[in-house]
CSV table of C-alpha atoms in Angstrom, one decimal:
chain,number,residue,atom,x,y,z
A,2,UNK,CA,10.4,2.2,53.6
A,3,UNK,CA,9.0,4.2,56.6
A,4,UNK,CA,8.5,8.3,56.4
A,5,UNK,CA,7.0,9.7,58.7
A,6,UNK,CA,6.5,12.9,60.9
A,7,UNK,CA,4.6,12.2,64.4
A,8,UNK,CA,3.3,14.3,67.3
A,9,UNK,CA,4.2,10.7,69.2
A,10,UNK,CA,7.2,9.4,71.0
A,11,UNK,CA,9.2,7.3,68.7
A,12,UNK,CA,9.8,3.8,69.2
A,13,UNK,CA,13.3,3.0,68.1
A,14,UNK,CA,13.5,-0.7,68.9
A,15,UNK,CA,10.1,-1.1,66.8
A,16,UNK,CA,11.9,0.4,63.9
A,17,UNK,CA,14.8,-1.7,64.2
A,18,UNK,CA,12.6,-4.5,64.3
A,19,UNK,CA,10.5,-3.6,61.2
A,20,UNK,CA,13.5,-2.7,59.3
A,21,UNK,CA,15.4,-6.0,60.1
A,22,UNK,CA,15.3,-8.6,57.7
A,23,UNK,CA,17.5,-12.2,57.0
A,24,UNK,CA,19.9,-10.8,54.3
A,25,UNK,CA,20.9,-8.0,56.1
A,26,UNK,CA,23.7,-8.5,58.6
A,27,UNK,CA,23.7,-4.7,59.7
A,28,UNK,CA,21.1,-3.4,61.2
A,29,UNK,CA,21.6,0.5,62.8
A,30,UNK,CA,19.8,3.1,64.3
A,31,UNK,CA,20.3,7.0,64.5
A,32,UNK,CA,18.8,9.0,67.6
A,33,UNK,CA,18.7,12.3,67.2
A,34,UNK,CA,18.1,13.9,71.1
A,35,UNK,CA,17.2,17.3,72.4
A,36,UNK,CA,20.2,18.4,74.7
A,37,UNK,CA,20.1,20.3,77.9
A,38,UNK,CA,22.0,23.0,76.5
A,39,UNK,CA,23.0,25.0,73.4
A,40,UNK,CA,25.9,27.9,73.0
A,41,UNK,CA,26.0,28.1,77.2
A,42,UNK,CA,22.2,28.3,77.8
A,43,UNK,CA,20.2,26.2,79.4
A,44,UNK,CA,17.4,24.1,77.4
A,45,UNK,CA,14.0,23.8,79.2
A,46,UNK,CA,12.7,22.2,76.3
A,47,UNK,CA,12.5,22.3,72.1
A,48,UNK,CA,9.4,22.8,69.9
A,49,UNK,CA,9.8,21.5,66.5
A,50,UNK,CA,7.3,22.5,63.8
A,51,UNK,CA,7.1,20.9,60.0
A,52,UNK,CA,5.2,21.7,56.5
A,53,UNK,CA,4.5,17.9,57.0
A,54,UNK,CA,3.3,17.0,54.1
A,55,UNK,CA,6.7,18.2,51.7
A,56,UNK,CA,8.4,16.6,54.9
A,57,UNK,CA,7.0,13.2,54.4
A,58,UNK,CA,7.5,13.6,50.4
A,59,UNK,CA,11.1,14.9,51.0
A,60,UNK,CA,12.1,12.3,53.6
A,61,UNK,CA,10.7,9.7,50.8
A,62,UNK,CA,12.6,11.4,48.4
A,63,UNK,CA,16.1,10.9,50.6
A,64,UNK,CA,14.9,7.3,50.4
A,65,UNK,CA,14.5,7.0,46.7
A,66,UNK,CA,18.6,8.3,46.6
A,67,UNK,CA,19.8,5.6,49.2
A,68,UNK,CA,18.1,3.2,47.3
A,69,UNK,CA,19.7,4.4,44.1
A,70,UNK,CA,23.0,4.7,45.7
A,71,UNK,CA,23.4,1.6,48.1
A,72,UNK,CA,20.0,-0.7,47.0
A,73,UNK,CA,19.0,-0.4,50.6
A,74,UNK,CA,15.6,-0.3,51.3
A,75,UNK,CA,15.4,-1.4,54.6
A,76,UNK,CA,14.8,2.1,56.1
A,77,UNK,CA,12.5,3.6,58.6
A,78,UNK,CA,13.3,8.1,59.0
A,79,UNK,CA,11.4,9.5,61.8
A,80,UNK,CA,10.8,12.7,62.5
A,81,UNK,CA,8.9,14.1,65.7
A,82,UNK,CA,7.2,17.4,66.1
A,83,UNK,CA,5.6,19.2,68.5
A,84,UNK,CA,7.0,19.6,72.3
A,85,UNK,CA,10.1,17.7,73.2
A,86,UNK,CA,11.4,17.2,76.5
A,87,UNK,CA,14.9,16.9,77.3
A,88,UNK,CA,16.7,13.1,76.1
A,89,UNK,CA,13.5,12.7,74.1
A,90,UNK,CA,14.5,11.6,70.5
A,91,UNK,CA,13.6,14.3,67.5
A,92,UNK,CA,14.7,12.0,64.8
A,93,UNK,CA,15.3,8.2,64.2
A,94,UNK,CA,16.9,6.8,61.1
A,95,UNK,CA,16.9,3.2,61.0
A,96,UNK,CA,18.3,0.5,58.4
A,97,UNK,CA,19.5,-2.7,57.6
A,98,UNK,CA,22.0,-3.2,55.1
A,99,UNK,CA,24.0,-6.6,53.6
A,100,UNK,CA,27.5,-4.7,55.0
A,101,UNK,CA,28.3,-2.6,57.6
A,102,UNK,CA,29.8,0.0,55.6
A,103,UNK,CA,27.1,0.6,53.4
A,104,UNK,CA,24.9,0.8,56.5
A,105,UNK,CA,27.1,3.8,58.3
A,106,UNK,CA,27.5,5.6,55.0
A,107,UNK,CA,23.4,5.3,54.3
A,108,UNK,CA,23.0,6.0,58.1
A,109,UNK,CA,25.0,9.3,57.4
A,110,UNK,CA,23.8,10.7,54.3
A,111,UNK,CA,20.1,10.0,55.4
A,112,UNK,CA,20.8,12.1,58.4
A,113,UNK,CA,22.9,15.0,56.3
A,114,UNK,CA,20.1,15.7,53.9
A,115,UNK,CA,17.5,15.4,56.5
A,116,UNK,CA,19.5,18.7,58.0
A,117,UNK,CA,19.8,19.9,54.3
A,118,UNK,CA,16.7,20.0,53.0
A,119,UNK,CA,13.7,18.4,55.6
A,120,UNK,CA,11.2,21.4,55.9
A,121,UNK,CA,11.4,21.1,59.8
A,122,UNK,CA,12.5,23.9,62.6
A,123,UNK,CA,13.5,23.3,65.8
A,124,UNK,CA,12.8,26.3,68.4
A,125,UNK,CA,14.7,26.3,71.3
A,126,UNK,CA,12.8,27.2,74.9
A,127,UNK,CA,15.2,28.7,77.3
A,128,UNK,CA,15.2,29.8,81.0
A,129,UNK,CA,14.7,33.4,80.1
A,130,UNK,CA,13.6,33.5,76.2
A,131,UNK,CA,12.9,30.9,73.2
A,132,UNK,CA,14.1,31.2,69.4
A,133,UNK,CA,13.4,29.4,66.3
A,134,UNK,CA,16.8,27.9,65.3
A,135,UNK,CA,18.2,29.0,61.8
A,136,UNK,CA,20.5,25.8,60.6
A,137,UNK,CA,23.4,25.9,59.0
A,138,UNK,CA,23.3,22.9,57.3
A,139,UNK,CA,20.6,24.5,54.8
A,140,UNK,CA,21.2,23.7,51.4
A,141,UNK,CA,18.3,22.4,49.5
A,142,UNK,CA,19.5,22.9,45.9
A,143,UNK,CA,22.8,21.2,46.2
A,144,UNK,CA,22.2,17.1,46.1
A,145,UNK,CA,25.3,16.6,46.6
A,146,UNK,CA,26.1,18.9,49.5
A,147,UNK,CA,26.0,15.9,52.0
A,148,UNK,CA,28.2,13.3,50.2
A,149,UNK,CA,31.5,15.9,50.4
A,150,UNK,CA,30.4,16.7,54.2
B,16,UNK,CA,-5.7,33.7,40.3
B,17,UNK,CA,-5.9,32.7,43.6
B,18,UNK,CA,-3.2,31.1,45.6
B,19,UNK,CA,-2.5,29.8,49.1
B,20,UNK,CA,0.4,30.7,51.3
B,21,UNK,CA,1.4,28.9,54.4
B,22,UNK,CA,3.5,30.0,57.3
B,23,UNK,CA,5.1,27.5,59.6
B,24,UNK,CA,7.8,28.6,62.4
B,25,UNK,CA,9.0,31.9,63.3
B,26,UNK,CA,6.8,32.9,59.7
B,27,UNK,CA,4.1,31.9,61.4
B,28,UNK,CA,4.5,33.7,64.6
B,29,UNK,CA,5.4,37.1,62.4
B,30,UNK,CA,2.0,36.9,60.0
B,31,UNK,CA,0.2,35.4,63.1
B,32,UNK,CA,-2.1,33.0,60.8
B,33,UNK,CA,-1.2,29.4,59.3
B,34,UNK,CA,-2.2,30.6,55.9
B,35,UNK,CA,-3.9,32.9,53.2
B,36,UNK,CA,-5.6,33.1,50.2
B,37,UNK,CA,-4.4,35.7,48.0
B,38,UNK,CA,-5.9,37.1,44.7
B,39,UNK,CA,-2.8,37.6,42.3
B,40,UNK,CA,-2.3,39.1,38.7
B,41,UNK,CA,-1.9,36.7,36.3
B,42,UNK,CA,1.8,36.9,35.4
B,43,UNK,CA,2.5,37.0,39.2
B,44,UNK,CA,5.8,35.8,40.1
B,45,UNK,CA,7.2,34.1,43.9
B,46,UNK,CA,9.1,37.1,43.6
B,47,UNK,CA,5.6,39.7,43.6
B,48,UNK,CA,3.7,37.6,46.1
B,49,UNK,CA,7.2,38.3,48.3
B,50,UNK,CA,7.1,41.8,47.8
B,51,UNK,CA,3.6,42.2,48.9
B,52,UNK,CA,3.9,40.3,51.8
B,53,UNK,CA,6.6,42.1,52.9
B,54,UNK,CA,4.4,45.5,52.4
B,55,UNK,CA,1.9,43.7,54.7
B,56,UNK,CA,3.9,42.1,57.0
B,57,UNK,CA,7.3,44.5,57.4
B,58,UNK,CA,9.4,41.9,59.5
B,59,UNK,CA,8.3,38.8,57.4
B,60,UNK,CA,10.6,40.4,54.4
B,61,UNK,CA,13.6,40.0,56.8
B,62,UNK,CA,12.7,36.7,57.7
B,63,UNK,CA,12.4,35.8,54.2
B,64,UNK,CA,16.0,36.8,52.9
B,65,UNK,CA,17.7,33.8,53.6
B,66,UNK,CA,14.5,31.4,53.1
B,67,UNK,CA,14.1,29.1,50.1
B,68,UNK,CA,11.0,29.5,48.1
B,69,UNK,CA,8.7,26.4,47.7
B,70,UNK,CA,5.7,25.9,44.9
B,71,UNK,CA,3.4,22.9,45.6
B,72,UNK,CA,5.8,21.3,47.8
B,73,UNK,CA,9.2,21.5,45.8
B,74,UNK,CA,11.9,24.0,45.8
B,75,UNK,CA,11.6,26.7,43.7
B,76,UNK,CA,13.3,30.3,42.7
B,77,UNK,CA,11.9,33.8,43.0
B,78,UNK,CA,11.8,34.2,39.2
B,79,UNK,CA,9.2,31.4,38.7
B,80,UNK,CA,5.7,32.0,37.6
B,81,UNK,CA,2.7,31.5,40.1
B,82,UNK,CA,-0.2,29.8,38.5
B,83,UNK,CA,-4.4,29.3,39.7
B,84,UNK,CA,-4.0,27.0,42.8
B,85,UNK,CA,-1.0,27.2,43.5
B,86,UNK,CA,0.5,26.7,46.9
B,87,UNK,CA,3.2,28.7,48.4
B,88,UNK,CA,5.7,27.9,51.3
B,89,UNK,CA,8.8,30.0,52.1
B,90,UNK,CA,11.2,28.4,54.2
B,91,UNK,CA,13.6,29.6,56.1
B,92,UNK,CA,16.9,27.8,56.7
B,93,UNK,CA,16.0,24.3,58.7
B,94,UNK,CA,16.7,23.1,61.5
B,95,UNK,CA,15.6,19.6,62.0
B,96,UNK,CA,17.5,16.3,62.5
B,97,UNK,CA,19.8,16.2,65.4
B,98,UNK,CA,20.2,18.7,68.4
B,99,UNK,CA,24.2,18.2,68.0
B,100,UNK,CA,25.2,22.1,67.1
């Protein structure tokens, strides 16, 4: 299992490589990408910031449930900090799985309790201002929060 | 007791220093260190309202007791993952 927060650009087919192996016939990947634009403004460019050591335990701790819930440990979560530039990806889940459907639903949960409970903020640089971001996906005392999203 | 707060994101920009060390009461709870904070740093109590309270890297509650070494992160809702709001 790979859990990691980086200052570097993430390389998603290296991932999918590492996380690929002969008794898994799924393999996926999740790219999470800073867009040019959020509620009508105009995005220069994002800064994400992390308490990146509880990030690394927390994203090891999604890991542990996926495990627990599907047996699939194949799984490389990504996280990048620092200055992103437009298209650049902030997040990369990657996995292999036996079956597809255990893949996508692993793919998803990973991805809804990294936005539930990863201690990461995204701040949002703007033409004429910046703002850290508050999400609404917050919810890091309810475990099951992402499985009913 | 002495513990150690950290401040990452807008926190950070508010208190204007990646952390402190603080000399508490014994008995102090996440709750007290708050409220002094917030004496110190006005706007940081607003930030704080809707920010989850963490002890030595878990998730914690305002009622829970602060012990010697003890480090402190409050954490305002997040907003990592994917930019797709």
């Amino acid at each position: 299992m790979i859990c990691r927060i980086t200052r570097d650009k993430i390389d998603t087919p290296a991932l999918l490589e590492a996380v690929k192996h002969p008794e898994a016939g799924a393999v996926l990947a999740f790219e999470g990408i800073a867009r040019n634009n959020s509620l009508g403004r105009r995005v220069l460019y994002l800064v994400y910031d992390a308490y990146p050591e509880m990030a690394e335990k927390k994203l090891r701790q999604i890991g542990e449930e996926i495990a627990a819930k599907w047996g699939i440990t194949r799984l490389a979560m990504v996280h990048r900090i620092g200055r992103l530039e437009i298209s650049e990806a902030s997040l990369v889940i990657a996995l292999a799985s036996a079956h597809r459907a255990d893949g996508f639903a692993a793919c998803r949960y990973a991805l809804e309790r990294i936005k539930a409970i990863l201690p990461v903020w995204k701040k949002e640089v703007w033409e004429n201002g910046e703002e850290w971001i508050e999400g609404k996906d917050f919810a890091p005392f309810d475990q099951e929060a992402a499985l009913k999203r | 007791m002495r513990v150690t707060v950290k401040f990452f994101a807008a926190l950070r920009e508010v208190v204007g220093s990646r952390e402190l060390q603080l000399q508490l009461d014994d008995g102090s709870t996440v709750a007290s260190l708050l409220e002094r904070l917030s004496r110190e740093y006005p706007r940081l109590g607003a930030l704080c309202q809707a920010a989850a309270p963490t002890v030595n890297q878990e998730y914690s509650s305002l009622g829970a007791e602060l012990h010697e070494g003890d480090e402190v992160v409050f954490i305002p809702p997040v907003s990592g993952g994917c930019d797709d709001l």
